[in-house]
């Protein structure tokens, strides 16, 4: 999809449309009703910008937004602000994750302003994993705010141009606000109430935890629709390929909040032979993608394919989740540069 | 103690009635409290509160009590001190992501709220905690506010 008001320099913002909050492509696509795809970029343990670009390029032409994680799993990596600064320079649409684990309200609000100034249009407000699960268990957990309080604060910054203290901002951050949801963990009946709280606090989109259990998601979505949340929020379902039965076992016992039904693990276990489990993992992911896409109220999917980033393109191709659309990436439009003044057929197809 | 804490949640309704009764009593003796001076009452109130609420709820004296909105399960026992609902890491058996020996305080809160008249208050959005209040009597602060109103 190509917008007719595309900026000439890729890093420049798009005009903010009426009723929109941000200058970003991601919000535009969702509001236009396009099935959107985002993916998580695993941040490098290095101070090299090229490492970030190399990881982003893997998704070129396949995703509408790139999540920059903020010390996910309480492990130390390049900061989400740093990754976003690099990504926005060349025009990518990052979703900057902000976790409440490591910073208090003073630091976080400062980061929100800095991020918006760098051209970050999407923020994902998270509580964050506890330090005990990560590589620095001796660190001091901050948790000055929780995700819901954080949403409220950023919305106040955006809409009332004020810090939480009441002090006035001269230019408010124009950001599209998101948060996470976990339909797959107890207390199940409260998960929708929690989602409603997030919507009331200011969330406009949510990305869910990994979905390996479609019936549970269906139940959650039904409740969300009954509460009118499906109209208020753009819901993207978290998915990702599993590499093997062992990886699945490890994940469900070590990664907080991940629920993988035995049936899925068994399916992986039955795949024998070199590469068979991996292929089966992709097939499971495609199945899930196709099924969640049919659920009313699901607006897109969010890939978390740690160490399997290369598989994302294949999964998207095989499931035809993009319907032939080519999401923007640096150089996309140059690749289809018209020889004459009128767009070529290929170009028209890509922009459609 | 966790056992007592779980018991209090199971008896959230009764706990709330005791709470309300105390509340009414204090409001009635507000003139007396004023004579003594709220400032002077801070230390003894905080001491009693620490012991009583500590016993029943494992209260951490955050100074801004939300027990009535959390089914009588004190959210400050959450290792992340979440006051607006559970994190995404609750284990399948309802125990805490960070402490498998403890029931998630929010799983408990949902259980308690179901037993509480006005349990829907669990849906109220709690503002970020004012960390200056730590150690102060939440009772007294609330009474003062209520008596002034
Ligand atoms: S599982 Fe429950 S108690 Fe543990 S950190 Fe999460 S919300 Fe807090």
Tab-separated table of N, CA, C and O in Angstrom, chain A residues 39-123:
chain	number	residue	atom	x	y	z
A	39	UNK	N	6.601	-7.333	13.543
A	39	UNK	CA	7.542	-8.372	13.968
A	39	UNK	C	8.490	-7.792	14.996
A	39	UNK	O	8.793	-6.599	14.984
A	40	UNK	N	8.920	-8.690	15.856
A	40	UNK	CA	9.836	-8.269	16.903
A	40	UNK	C	11.267	-8.386	16.406
A	40	UNK	O	11.656	-9.413	15.859
A	41	UNK	N	12.025	-7.312	16.591
A	41	UNK	CA	13.433	-7.354	16.232
A	41	UNK	C	14.217	-7.712	17.479
A	41	UNK	O	14.001	-7.126	18.537
A	42	UNK	N	15.096	-8.694	17.340
A	42	UNK	CA	15.841	-9.024	18.548
A	42	UNK	C	17.054	-8.109	18.607
A	42	UNK	O	17.895	-8.099	17.712
A	43	UNK	N	17.131	-7.261	19.628
A	43	UNK	CA	18.167	-6.230	19.669
A	43	UNK	C	19.542	-6.843	19.891
A	43	UNK	O	19.680	-7.834	20.608
A	44	UNK	N	20.567	-6.273	19.252
A	44	UNK	CA	21.906	-6.872	19.345
A	44	UNK	C	22.568	-6.602	20.692
A	44	UNK	O	22.213	-5.662	21.388
A	45	UNK	N	23.522	-7.445	21.008
A	45	UNK	CA	24.374	-7.191	22.165
A	45	UNK	C	25.647	-6.547	21.637
A	45	UNK	O	26.733	-7.120	21.717
A	46	UNK	N	25.473	-5.413	21.015
A	46	UNK	CA	26.629	-4.758	20.411
A	46	UNK	C	26.342	-3.276	20.293
A	46	UNK	O	25.207	-2.844	20.471
A	47	UNK	N	27.385	-2.514	19.986
A	47	UNK	CA	27.213	-1.074	19.805
A	47	UNK	C	27.309	-0.738	18.323
A	47	UNK	O	27.741	0.339	17.941
A	48	UNK	N	26.919	-1.683	17.485
A	48	UNK	CA	27.082	-1.502	16.055
A	48	UNK	C	25.731	-1.280	15.370
A	48	UNK	O	24.857	-2.151	15.422
A	49	UNK	N	25.591	-0.130	14.744
A	49	UNK	CA	24.319	0.201	14.092
A	49	UNK	C	23.979	-0.807	13.000
A	49	UNK	O	22.816	-1.166	12.795
A	50	UNK	N	24.998	-1.265	12.307
A	50	UNK	CA	24.752	-2.187	11.192
A	50	UNK	C	24.070	-3.476	11.677
A	50	UNK	O	23.281	-4.083	10.960
A	51	UNK	N	24.361	-3.871	12.907
A	51	UNK	CA	23.705	-5.063	13.460
A	51	UNK	C	22.191	-4.866	13.521
A	51	UNK	O	21.417	-5.796	13.326
A	52	UNK	N	21.785	-3.635	13.836
A	52	UNK	CA	20.353	-3.345	13.907
A	52	UNK	C	19.757	-3.366	12.499
A	52	UNK	O	18.722	-4.000	12.257
A	53	UNK	N	20.442	-2.694	11.578
A	53	UNK	CA	19.901	-2.633	10.214
A	53	UNK	C	19.819	-4.023	9.585
A	53	UNK	O	18.868	-4.355	8.886
A	54	UNK	N	20.840	-4.842	9.852
A	54	UNK	CA	20.836	-6.190	9.275
A	54	UNK	C	19.632	-6.982	9.782
A	54	UNK	O	18.983	-7.704	9.032
A	55	UNK	N	19.319	-6.805	11.061
A	55	UNK	CA	18.177	-7.535	11.627
A	55	UNK	C	16.851	-6.989	11.127
A	55	UNK	O	15.863	-7.715	11.025
A	56	UNK	N	16.819	-5.686	10.852
A	56	UNK	CA	15.580	-5.094	10.343
A	56	UNK	C	15.346	-5.523	8.893
A	56	UNK	O	14.219	-5.802	8.485
A	57	UNK	N	16.444	-5.598	8.129
A	57	UNK	CA	16.329	-5.917	6.693
A	57	UNK	C	15.683	-7.277	6.445
A	57	UNK	O	15.059	-7.493	5.411
A	58	UNK	N	15.850	-8.186	7.407
A	58	UNK	CA	15.264	-9.520	7.252
A	58	UNK	C	13.765	-9.417	6.967
A	58	UNK	O	13.191	-10.230	6.272
A	59	UNK	N	13.144	-8.370	7.531
A	59	UNK	CA	11.687	-8.239	7.412
A	59	UNK	C	11.268	-7.330	6.254
A	59	UNK	O	10.082	-7.079	6.066
A	60	UNK	N	12.240	-6.812	5.499
A	60	UNK	CA	11.910	-5.857	4.430
A	60	UNK	C	10.852	-6.411	3.490
A	60	UNK	O	10.996	-7.507	2.940
A	61	UNK	N	9.818	-5.628	3.305
A	61	UNK	CA	8.772	-6.023	2.376
A	61	UNK	C	7.740	-6.961	2.977
A	61	UNK	O	6.834	-7.423	2.296
A	62	UNK	N	7.881	-7.240	4.281
A	62	UNK	CA	6.939	-8.174	4.900
A	62	UNK	C	6.183	-7.620	6.101
A	62	UNK	O	5.138	-8.129	6.439
A	63	UNK	N	6.738	-6.615	6.747
A	63	UNK	CA	6.061	-6.151	7.962
A	63	UNK	C	5.778	-4.650	7.926
A	63	UNK	O	6.456	-3.884	7.248
A	64	UNK	N	4.756	-4.274	8.671
A	64	UNK	CA	4.329	-2.880	8.724
A	64	UNK	C	4.876	-2.150	9.942
A	64	UNK	O	4.766	-0.933	10.045
A	65	UNK	N	5.433	-2.901	10.842
A	65	UNK	CA	5.996	-2.282	12.038
A	65	UNK	C	7.010	-3.220	12.647
A	65	UNK	O	6.874	-4.445	12.533
A	66	UNK	N	8.047	-2.645	13.252
A	66	UNK	CA	9.081	-3.463	13.879
A	66	UNK	C	9.120	-3.136	15.362
A	66	UNK	O	9.333	-1.983	15.742
A	67	UNK	N	8.886	-4.137	16.182
A	67	UNK	CA	8.931	-3.902	17.627
A	67	UNK	C	10.364	-3.891	18.115
A	67	UNK	O	11.116	-4.841	17.871
A	68	UNK	N	10.720	-2.816	18.806
A	68	UNK	CA	12.031	-2.741	19.439
A	68	UNK	C	11.816	-3.081	20.908
A	68	UNK	O	11.175	-2.330	21.636
A	69	UNK	N	12.327	-4.220	21.323
A	69	UNK	CA	12.054	-4.684	22.679
A	69	UNK	C	12.913	-3.937	23.699
A	69	UNK	O	13.990	-3.443	23.370
A	70	UNK	N	12.399	-3.876	24.904
A	70	UNK	CA	13.062	-3.134	25.972
A	70	UNK	C	13.528	-4.136	27.035
A	70	UNK	O	12.839	-4.403	28.003
A	71	UNK	N	14.694	-4.697	26.799
A	71	UNK	CA	15.227	-5.665	27.760
A	71	UNK	C	14.259	-6.797	28.021
A	71	UNK	O	13.980	-7.126	29.163
A	72	UNK	N	13.724	-7.395	26.942
A	72	UNK	CA	12.691	-8.414	27.144
A	72	UNK	C	13.290	-9.623	27.849
A	72	UNK	O	14.464	-9.955	27.661
A	73	UNK	N	12.472	-10.244	28.663
A	73	UNK	CA	12.950	-11.352	29.465
A	73	UNK	C	13.957	-10.888	30.512
A	73	UNK	O	14.692	-11.681	31.076
A	74	UNK	N	13.967	-9.574	30.758
A	74	UNK	CA	14.890	-8.976	31.731
A	74	UNK	C	16.349	-9.253	31.379
A	74	UNK	O	17.220	-9.308	32.248
A	75	UNK	N	16.607	-9.433	30.065
A	75	UNK	CA	17.981	-9.586	29.620
A	75	UNK	C	18.467	-8.280	29.020
A	75	UNK	O	17.710	-7.562	28.370
A	76	UNK	N	19.721	-8.002	29.222
A	76	UNK	CA	20.275	-6.744	28.750
A	76	UNK	C	20.644	-6.826	27.262
A	76	UNK	O	21.283	-7.782	26.829
A	77	UNK	N	20.191	-5.843	26.498
A	77	UNK	CA	20.545	-5.722	25.083
A	77	UNK	C	20.597	-4.233	24.748
A	77	UNK	O	20.350	-3.407	25.615
A	78	UNK	N	20.820	-3.899	23.466
A	78	UNK	CA	20.739	-2.499	23.074
A	78	UNK	C	19.343	-1.985	23.433
A	78	UNK	O	18.350	-2.699	23.303
A	79	UNK	N	19.258	-0.739	23.894
A	79	UNK	CA	17.979	-0.200	24.378
A	79	UNK	C	16.973	-0.039	23.251
A	79	UNK	O	17.334	0.102	22.081
A	80	UNK	N	15.691	-0.036	23.620
A	80	UNK	CA	14.673	0.151	22.595
A	80	UNK	C	14.776	1.551	22.012
A	80	UNK	O	14.562	1.760	20.814
A	81	UNK	N	15.139	2.535	22.836
A	81	UNK	CA	15.272	3.898	22.317
A	81	UNK	C	16.398	3.953	21.282
A	81	UNK	O	16.257	4.588	20.228
A	82	UNK	N	17.498	3.260	21.562
A	82	UNK	CA	18.618	3.258	20.625
A	82	UNK	C	18.254	2.595	19.308
A	82	UNK	O	18.521	3.125	18.227
A	83	UNK	N	17.607	1.446	19.412
A	83	UNK	CA	17.196	0.725	18.198
A	83	UNK	C	16.231	1.591	17.384
A	83	UNK	O	16.359	1.717	16.163
A	84	UNK	N	15.295	2.234	18.076
A	84	UNK	CA	14.316	3.067	17.373
A	84	UNK	C	14.970	4.267	16.710
A	84	UNK	O	14.593	4.665	15.606
A	85	UNK	N	15.954	4.854	17.378
A	85	UNK	CA	16.636	6.012	16.794
A	85	UNK	C	17.253	5.616	15.461
A	85	UNK	O	17.161	6.334	14.465
A	86	UNK	N	17.857	4.427	15.431
A	86	UNK	CA	18.479	3.964	14.185
A	86	UNK	C	17.409	3.663	13.137
A	86	UNK	O	17.547	4.044	11.970
A	87	UNK	N	16.352	2.990	13.549
A	87	UNK	CA	15.327	2.586	12.579
A	87	UNK	C	14.616	3.787	11.963
A	87	UNK	O	14.364	3.821	10.758
A	88	UNK	N	14.299	4.787	12.785
A	88	UNK	CA	13.558	5.931	12.231
A	88	UNK	C	14.425	6.744	11.274
A	88	UNK	O	13.905	7.376	10.366
A	89	UNK	N	15.723	6.712	11.450
A	89	UNK	CA	16.604	7.455	10.551
A	89	UNK	C	16.379	7.079	9.094
A	89	UNK	O	16.542	7.890	8.207
A	90	UNK	N	16.091	5.809	8.867
A	90	UNK	CA	15.933	5.386	7.483
A	90	UNK	C	14.464	5.147	7.132
A	90	UNK	O	14.153	4.644	6.057
A	91	UNK	N	13.574	5.509	8.052
A	91	UNK	CA	12.160	5.500	7.700
A	91	UNK	C	11.344	4.312	8.161
A	91	UNK	O	10.151	4.246	7.904
A	92	UNK	N	11.963	3.349	8.821
A	92	UNK	CA	11.179	2.219	9.324
A	92	UNK	C	10.149	2.723	10.334
A	92	UNK	O	10.320	3.790	10.933
A	93	UNK	N	9.102	1.927	10.537
A	93	UNK	CA	8.079	2.292	11.515
A	93	UNK	C	8.240	1.425	12.753
A	93	UNK	O	7.635	0.365	12.851
A	94	UNK	N	9.073	1.846	13.696
A	94	UNK	CA	9.233	1.013	14.887
A	94	UNK	C	8.090	1.168	15.874
A	94	UNK	O	7.436	2.206	15.930
A	95	UNK	N	7.857	0.096	16.613
A	95	UNK	CA	6.965	0.143	17.763
A	95	UNK	C	7.904	0.080	18.965
A	95	UNK	O	8.537	-0.952	19.199
A	96	UNK	N	8.022	1.194	19.663
A	96	UNK	CA	8.980	1.219	20.762
A	96	UNK	C	8.355	0.653	22.024
A	96	UNK	O	7.351	1.145	22.503
A	97	UNK	N	8.948	-0.398	22.541
A	97	UNK	CA	8.443	-0.997	23.766
A	97	UNK	C	9.045	-0.263	24.961
A	97	UNK	O	10.233	0.038	24.971
A	98	UNK	N	8.184	0.035	25.920
A	98	UNK	CA	8.663	0.673	27.145
A	98	UNK	C	8.240	-0.195	28.315
A	98	UNK	O	7.053	-0.417	28.527
A	99	UNK	N	9.215	-0.679	29.028
A	99	UNK	CA	8.902	-1.520	30.173
A	99	UNK	C	9.065	-0.706	31.448
A	99	UNK	O	9.903	0.189	31.531
A	100	UNK	N	8.224	-1.023	32.441
A	100	UNK	CA	8.274	-0.283	33.710
A	100	UNK	C	9.291	-0.868	34.671
A	100	UNK	O	9.437	-0.393	35.784
A	101	UNK	N	9.979	-1.898	34.219
A	101	UNK	CA	10.871	-2.595	35.134
A	101	UNK	C	12.115	-1.783	35.503
A	101	UNK	O	12.574	-1.813	36.637
A	102	UNK	N	12.658	-1.069	34.510
A	102	UNK	CA	13.979	-0.486	34.725
A	102	UNK	C	14.012	1.016	34.973
A	102	UNK	O	15.044	1.553	35.332
A	103	UNK	N	12.893	1.688	34.704
A	103	UNK	CA	12.944	3.145	34.808
A	103	UNK	C	11.732	3.686	35.561
A	103	UNK	O	10.641	3.136	35.438
A	104	UNK	N	11.939	4.785	36.255
A	104	UNK	CA	10.820	5.389	36.965
A	104	UNK	C	10.116	6.399	36.059
A	104	UNK	O	10.494	6.592	34.902
A	105	UNK	N	9.107	7.082	36.605
A	105	UNK	CA	8.281	7.956	35.761
A	105	UNK	C	9.066	9.131	35.193
A	105	UNK	O	8.725	9.654	34.142
A	106	UNK	N	10.110	9.543	35.876
A	106	UNK	CA	10.909	10.663	35.366
A	106	UNK	C	11.657	10.227	34.107
A	106	UNK	O	11.613	10.882	33.066
A	107	UNK	N	12.304	9.081	34.197
A	107	UNK	CA	13.084	8.586	33.059
A	107	UNK	C	12.177	8.242	31.880
A	107	UNK	O	12.484	8.553	30.728
A	108	UNK	N	11.051	7.611	32.181
A	108	UNK	CA	10.185	7.147	31.096
A	108	UNK	C	9.579	8.316	30.324
A	108	UNK	O	9.568	8.330	29.099
A	109	UNK	N	9.104	9.315	31.032
A	109	UNK	CA	8.505	10.445	30.324
A	109	UNK	C	9.548	11.159	29.455
A	109	UNK	O	9.254	11.623	28.353
A	110	UNK	N	10.767	11.219	29.966
A	110	UNK	CA	11.839	11.810	29.169
A	110	UNK	C	12.067	11.007	27.900
A	110	UNK	O	12.232	11.565	26.807
A	111	UNK	N	12.035	9.695	28.037
A	111	UNK	CA	12.225	8.825	26.875
A	111	UNK	C	11.094	8.979	25.871
A	111	UNK	O	11.313	8.892	24.658
A	112	UNK	N	9.880	9.165	26.369
A	112	UNK	CA	8.740	9.313	25.464
A	112	UNK	C	8.927	10.556	24.601
A	112	UNK	O	8.732	10.524	23.382
A	113	UNK	N	9.352	11.647	25.223
A	113	UNK	CA	9.583	12.869	24.449
A	113	UNK	C	10.706	12.662	23.441
A	113	UNK	O	10.585	13.034	22.270
A	114	UNK	N	11.786	12.060	23.909
A	114	UNK	CA	12.922	11.831	23.022
A	114	UNK	C	12.537	10.951	21.850
A	114	UNK	O	12.879	11.229	20.703
A	115	UNK	N	11.792	9.914	22.141
A	115	UNK	CA	11.386	8.975	21.095
A	115	UNK	C	10.506	9.683	20.063
A	115	UNK	O	10.720	9.558	18.859
A	116	UNK	N	9.526	10.431	20.539
A	116	UNK	CA	8.628	11.114	19.606
A	116	UNK	C	9.413	12.104	18.761
A	116	UNK	O	9.170	12.248	17.559
A	117	UNK	N	10.386	12.766	19.373
A	117	UNK	CA	11.197	13.723	18.626
A	117	UNK	C	12.017	13.028	17.546
A	117	UNK	O	12.288	13.600	16.488
A	118	UNK	N	12.387	11.777	17.792
A	118	UNK	CA	13.174	11.027	16.793
A	118	UNK	C	12.297	10.431	15.705
A	118	UNK	O	12.804	9.776	14.803
A	119	UNK	N	10.998	10.619	15.823
A	119	UNK	CA	10.112	10.092	14.789
A	119	UNK	C	9.492	8.753	15.126
A	119	UNK	O	8.968	8.066	14.254
A	120	UNK	N	9.543	8.377	16.394
A	120	UNK	CA	8.861	7.142	16.798
A	120	UNK	C	7.371	7.455	16.912
A	120	UNK	O	6.981	8.389	17.612
A	121	UNK	N	6.560	6.711	16.210
A	121	UNK	CA	5.124	6.989	16.190
A	121	UNK	C	4.299	6.030	17.029
A	121	UNK	O	3.133	6.274	17.271
A	122	UNK	N	4.895	4.911	17.395
A	122	UNK	CA	4.128	3.892	18.106
A	122	UNK	C	4.838	3.489	19.385
A	122	UNK	O	6.024	3.163	19.353
A	123	UNK	N	4.097	3.524	20.483
A	123	UNK	CA	4.672	3.095	21.757
A	123	UNK	C	3.875	1.929	22.306
A	123	UNK	O	2.648	1.914	22.221
